Amino acid sequence: MHRRAERLAERFNQASTQRMAKGNERGAPTEPLFHYTSVAALAAIIASETFWFTSVYHMDDDQELLFGFGISHALLAAALEREDANVKVFLKPLVEDVGFTRIRNRFEFYSASFGQKDDARQWTDYADGGKGVAIGLAPKFFGFVKKEDYEPWEKTFLGKVEYGEPAAKVRHAAIVDSAVQTIKQAHKQGLLLKAEDEEAFLHLMAAYMFVEILWNSVTTKSDKWSHQIETRLLAVNDLKDPHIEIKNAPARPRVEIPQPLLKANITEIMMGPKADDDARARVRQLLDDSGLASVSITSASAT
């Protein structure tokens, strides 16, 4: 591939990464967020200072991704209809891949979810039917220290979920429009005159594009989910060369991400509306034994 074409693709990728980074900044919380879970999972999280991030392809609701993929596919199809022959060569295989199999086979995001305080639906869905807990975490927990070099598991995205079709279209259109303009630029500069150069360039562009399409699809949902007001921490693996160990791959793939900021940023542990006195006593003992005696235990009011 022509070196100038490579640089164009790299700039496209940098712009994509910057859009996701700006999404991180826009989604940064200003109030504590809560992770709903069982009492047993709370003990494991505190003991290991680790969160389990579940593959987005194995979430509880398998319809979640289809909303974002559907928006992206519609925008790609519309671009295929209006763009010139050079761009159609790139867009056609993307549009034909209706189920986004190429993305699924190449990249996998893993998610840990956080919501608002004392949410009735979250108690039911994620906290042992209301018998579990919600871990309150200060905004500082979700901040990321800028470093020159990151370990693979430190490359974590903060994704504030946006709800509804208009917001999703804006997000997905940015990556589609950027790809179209980059391909036009490469042809205008005469960088893709050889068939092998064009094939290599378009393959690289698609790989770079996949990450943002998937990230957008994980962080946009239908209006019917708006009650969740969800924020996600997201980690990514290139499945051709995964840098984070994948656990439980055959059934429900996950990665286990160390959380060195966890203990210092627990604001409270809220007991679910159906938690009994025994569970409360066990949580109090757990916190005391873990050097978290100052962390208060509160009670849910949501039912």
XYZ file of C-alpha atoms in Angstrom:
303
model
C 0.000 0.000 0.000
C 1.193 3.523 -0.803
C 2.616 5.158 2.331
C 0.483 8.279 1.776
C -2.632 6.103 1.647
C -1.560 4.468 4.899
C -1.198 7.887 6.515
C -4.684 8.862 5.327
C -6.116 5.739 6.951
C -4.176 6.443 10.138
C -5.578 9.996 10.276
C -9.056 8.555 9.788
C -8.420 6.202 12.714
C -7.075 9.025 14.895
C -10.195 11.108 14.211
C -12.349 8.103 15.131
C -10.434 7.598 18.380
C -10.780 11.297 19.199
C -14.557 11.154 18.696
C -14.767 8.260 21.147
C -12.479 10.100 23.588
C -14.710 13.186 23.410
C -17.663 10.902 24.082
C -15.789 9.770 27.188
C -15.447 13.380 28.336
C -19.106 14.240 27.622
C -20.239 11.166 29.520
C -18.112 11.817 32.594
C -20.413 11.642 35.651
C -20.723 14.465 38.171
C -22.589 12.389 40.774
C -21.949 8.857 42.066
C -23.050 6.009 39.813
C -24.232 2.630 41.072
C -23.371 -0.909 40.072
C -26.232 -3.295 40.928
C -25.223 -6.827 41.887
C -25.642 -9.661 44.383
C -24.136 -9.782 47.882
C -21.878 -12.667 46.798
C -20.624 -10.688 43.796
C -19.974 -7.658 46.030
C -17.683 -9.803 48.195
C -15.798 -11.025 45.112
C -15.487 -7.520 43.639
C -14.057 -6.052 46.841
C -11.736 -8.995 47.524
C -10.262 -8.956 44.015
C -10.673 -5.220 43.262
C -11.806 -6.392 39.855
C -14.922 -5.980 37.735
C -16.129 -8.593 35.295
C -16.836 -7.065 31.891
C -19.268 -9.197 29.853
C -19.071 -9.555 26.073
C -21.599 -7.238 24.424
C -22.541 -10.174 22.195
C -23.781 -12.048 25.272
C -25.739 -9.366 27.130
C -28.984 -10.217 28.919
C -31.000 -8.571 26.160
C -29.739 -9.777 22.778
C -31.749 -7.028 21.026
C -29.618 -4.199 22.427
C -26.990 -4.160 19.679
C -29.518 -4.562 16.895
C -30.785 -1.001 17.411
C -27.363 0.585 16.831
C -26.428 -1.828 14.057
C -29.729 -1.055 12.355
C -29.063 2.702 12.404
C -25.533 2.193 11.074
C -26.704 -0.171 8.341
C -29.386 2.285 7.172
C -26.819 5.097 6.918
C -24.341 2.882 5.039
C -27.103 1.803 2.638
C -28.128 5.420 2.007
C -24.492 6.350 1.308
C -24.205 3.418 -1.111
C -27.162 4.806 -3.073
C -25.784 8.329 -3.400
C -21.984 8.003 -3.597
C -19.768 7.490 -6.655
C -18.433 4.180 -7.971
C -15.133 4.426 -6.059
C -16.919 4.733 -2.716
C -19.482 2.048 -3.639
C -16.643 -0.507 -3.832
C -16.004 0.135 -0.132
C -19.629 0.403 0.995
C -21.151 -2.543 -0.884
C -19.648 -5.366 1.239
C -20.493 -3.452 4.426
C -24.126 -3.098 3.376
C -24.333 -6.734 2.242
C -23.106 -7.829 5.689
C -26.519 -7.131 7.239
C -25.709 -8.887 10.538
C -22.322 -7.145 10.827
C -20.646 -10.563 10.942
C -17.308 -9.049 9.916
C -17.363 -6.746 12.937
C -18.441 -9.518 15.296
C -15.680 -11.802 14.058
C -12.997 -9.138 14.404
C -13.734 -7.022 17.498
C -15.435 -7.697 20.797
C -16.370 -5.076 23.377
C -16.916 -6.035 27.007
C -19.169 -4.013 29.277
C -19.692 -3.292 32.967
C -22.829 -1.255 33.621
C -23.599 1.554 36.071
C -26.872 3.335 36.706
C -28.609 5.909 38.823
C -29.175 5.600 42.551
C -32.020 3.416 43.812
C -33.585 2.496 40.473
C -36.484 0.050 40.838
C -35.883 -1.701 37.494
C -32.163 -2.093 38.192
C -32.911 -3.726 41.536
C -35.166 -6.258 39.871
C -33.012 -6.946 36.825
C -29.461 -6.905 38.188
C -29.444 -7.121 42.009
C -30.683 -10.618 42.762
C -34.321 -9.633 42.379
C -33.932 -6.811 44.912
C -32.123 -8.927 47.524
C -28.705 -7.661 46.435
C -26.800 -4.393 46.686
C -25.815 -1.331 44.700
C -22.214 -0.144 44.942
C -22.041 3.657 44.861
C -18.892 4.933 43.139
C -17.692 8.517 43.128
C -17.144 10.359 39.828
C -13.370 10.103 40.353
C -13.624 6.340 39.859
C -14.615 6.932 36.233
C -11.741 9.306 35.470
C -8.729 8.010 33.602
C -5.141 8.994 34.184
C -3.427 10.032 30.950
C -0.275 8.007 30.362
C 2.251 7.538 27.584
C 1.759 3.775 27.544
C -1.252 1.795 28.680
C -1.541 -1.843 29.548
C -4.227 -3.446 27.319
C -6.744 -3.626 30.182
C -6.207 0.078 30.946
C -7.606 1.110 27.550
C -11.122 1.465 28.861
C -13.838 3.599 27.279
C -16.479 5.401 29.306
C -19.746 5.190 27.389
C -22.714 7.284 28.516
C -25.628 5.607 26.779
C -27.759 7.893 24.619
C -31.352 6.986 23.861
C -33.487 7.407 20.767
C -32.998 7.374 17.009
C -31.994 11.051 16.485
C -29.015 10.832 18.859
C -27.959 7.492 17.388
C -28.060 8.839 13.831
C -25.765 11.741 14.706
C -23.240 9.382 16.280
C -23.258 6.809 13.479
C -23.283 9.398 10.681
C -19.963 10.836 11.862
C -18.009 7.640 11.169
C -19.789 6.927 7.861
C -19.214 10.472 6.546
C -15.580 10.431 7.659
C -14.937 7.130 5.858
C -16.573 8.353 2.641
C -14.527 11.560 2.595
C -11.270 9.702 3.303
C -11.827 7.264 0.432
C -12.654 10.109 -1.950
C -9.486 11.881 -0.890
C -7.359 8.783 -1.508
C -8.742 8.427 -5.041
C -8.389 12.156 -5.775
C -4.705 11.970 -4.800
C -4.180 8.979 -7.097
C -3.155 6.650 -4.282
C -5.356 3.705 -5.240
C -4.540 3.187 -8.918
C -3.351 -0.386 -8.397
C -6.012 -2.944 -7.509
C -3.886 -4.424 -4.730
C -3.347 -0.975 -3.187
C -7.065 -0.240 -3.243
C -7.914 -3.623 -1.683
C -5.363 -3.192 1.138
C -6.487 0.384 1.834
C -10.196 -0.439 1.947
C -9.541 -3.460 4.178
C -7.613 -1.257 6.631
C -10.305 1.431 6.542
C -13.012 -1.122 7.332
C -11.043 -2.511 10.285
C -10.568 0.992 11.711
C -14.241 1.797 11.121
C -15.499 -1.330 12.899
C -14.405 -0.203 16.376
C -16.407 3.025 16.327
C -19.469 1.397 14.739
C -19.445 -1.175 17.516
C -18.790 1.431 20.238
C -21.662 3.561 18.929
C -23.930 0.517 18.840
C -23.109 -0.360 22.445
C -23.719 3.194 23.668
C -26.961 3.993 21.845
C -30.292 2.378 22.651
C -33.957 2.621 21.797
C -36.106 5.047 23.799
C -37.737 2.097 25.550
C -34.538 1.644 27.607
C -34.281 5.295 28.651
C -35.334 4.496 32.221
C -31.900 2.908 32.760
C -29.940 6.184 32.347
C -26.985 3.843 31.913
C -23.254 4.479 31.787
C -20.908 1.726 30.651
C -17.252 1.013 31.102
C -16.061 -0.732 27.953
C -12.938 -2.690 27.078
C -12.123 -4.000 23.585
C -10.256 -6.952 22.107
C -9.096 -7.456 18.538
C -10.114 -11.098 18.228
C -7.343 -11.764 15.718
C -4.851 -10.816 18.409
C -6.593 -10.438 21.809
C -4.519 -8.554 24.394
C -6.878 -9.146 27.321
C -7.429 -12.714 28.476
C -10.925 -13.941 27.619
C -12.576 -16.024 30.332
C -15.529 -18.410 29.935
C -15.314 -17.987 26.164
C -17.597 -20.863 25.056
C -20.581 -19.734 27.135
C -20.550 -16.066 28.165
C -17.180 -14.466 27.359
C -15.826 -11.901 29.792
C -12.626 -10.116 30.713
C -11.641 -9.348 34.271
C -10.382 -5.774 34.629
C -8.411 -4.655 37.718
C -9.888 -1.594 39.455
C -7.136 0.025 41.554
C -9.385 3.046 42.247
C -12.272 0.952 43.537
C -11.930 0.955 47.331
C -10.974 4.606 47.561
C -14.088 5.651 45.640
C -16.902 3.618 47.189
C -19.362 6.207 48.493
C -21.926 3.819 49.968
C -23.381 0.349 49.701
C -27.144 0.433 49.286
C -29.121 -2.641 50.306
C -31.874 -3.739 47.943
C -35.557 -3.396 48.870
C -35.818 -7.141 49.532
C -32.508 -7.572 51.383
C -32.897 -8.998 54.885
C -31.089 -8.191 58.146
C -28.730 -11.143 57.695
C -27.559 -9.812 54.326
C -27.036 -6.369 55.814
C -24.944 -7.831 58.658
C -22.821 -9.799 56.171
C -22.183 -6.682 54.091
C -21.228 -4.685 57.190
C -18.776 -7.391 58.232
C -17.343 -7.553 54.730
C -16.737 -3.800 54.623
C -15.167 -3.752 58.094
C -12.865 -6.661 57.248
C -11.829 -4.992 53.983
C -10.676 -1.705 55.508
C -13.913 0.032 54.525
C -15.402 0.635 57.973
C -16.117 4.265 57.073
C -18.357 3.288 54.130
C -22.003 3.610 55.107
C -24.747 1.107 54.340
C -28.014 2.655 53.208
C -31.418 1.224 52.367
C -33.351 1.360 49.133
C -36.642 3.155 49.002
C -37.521 2.057 45.453
C -39.812 -0.957 45.240
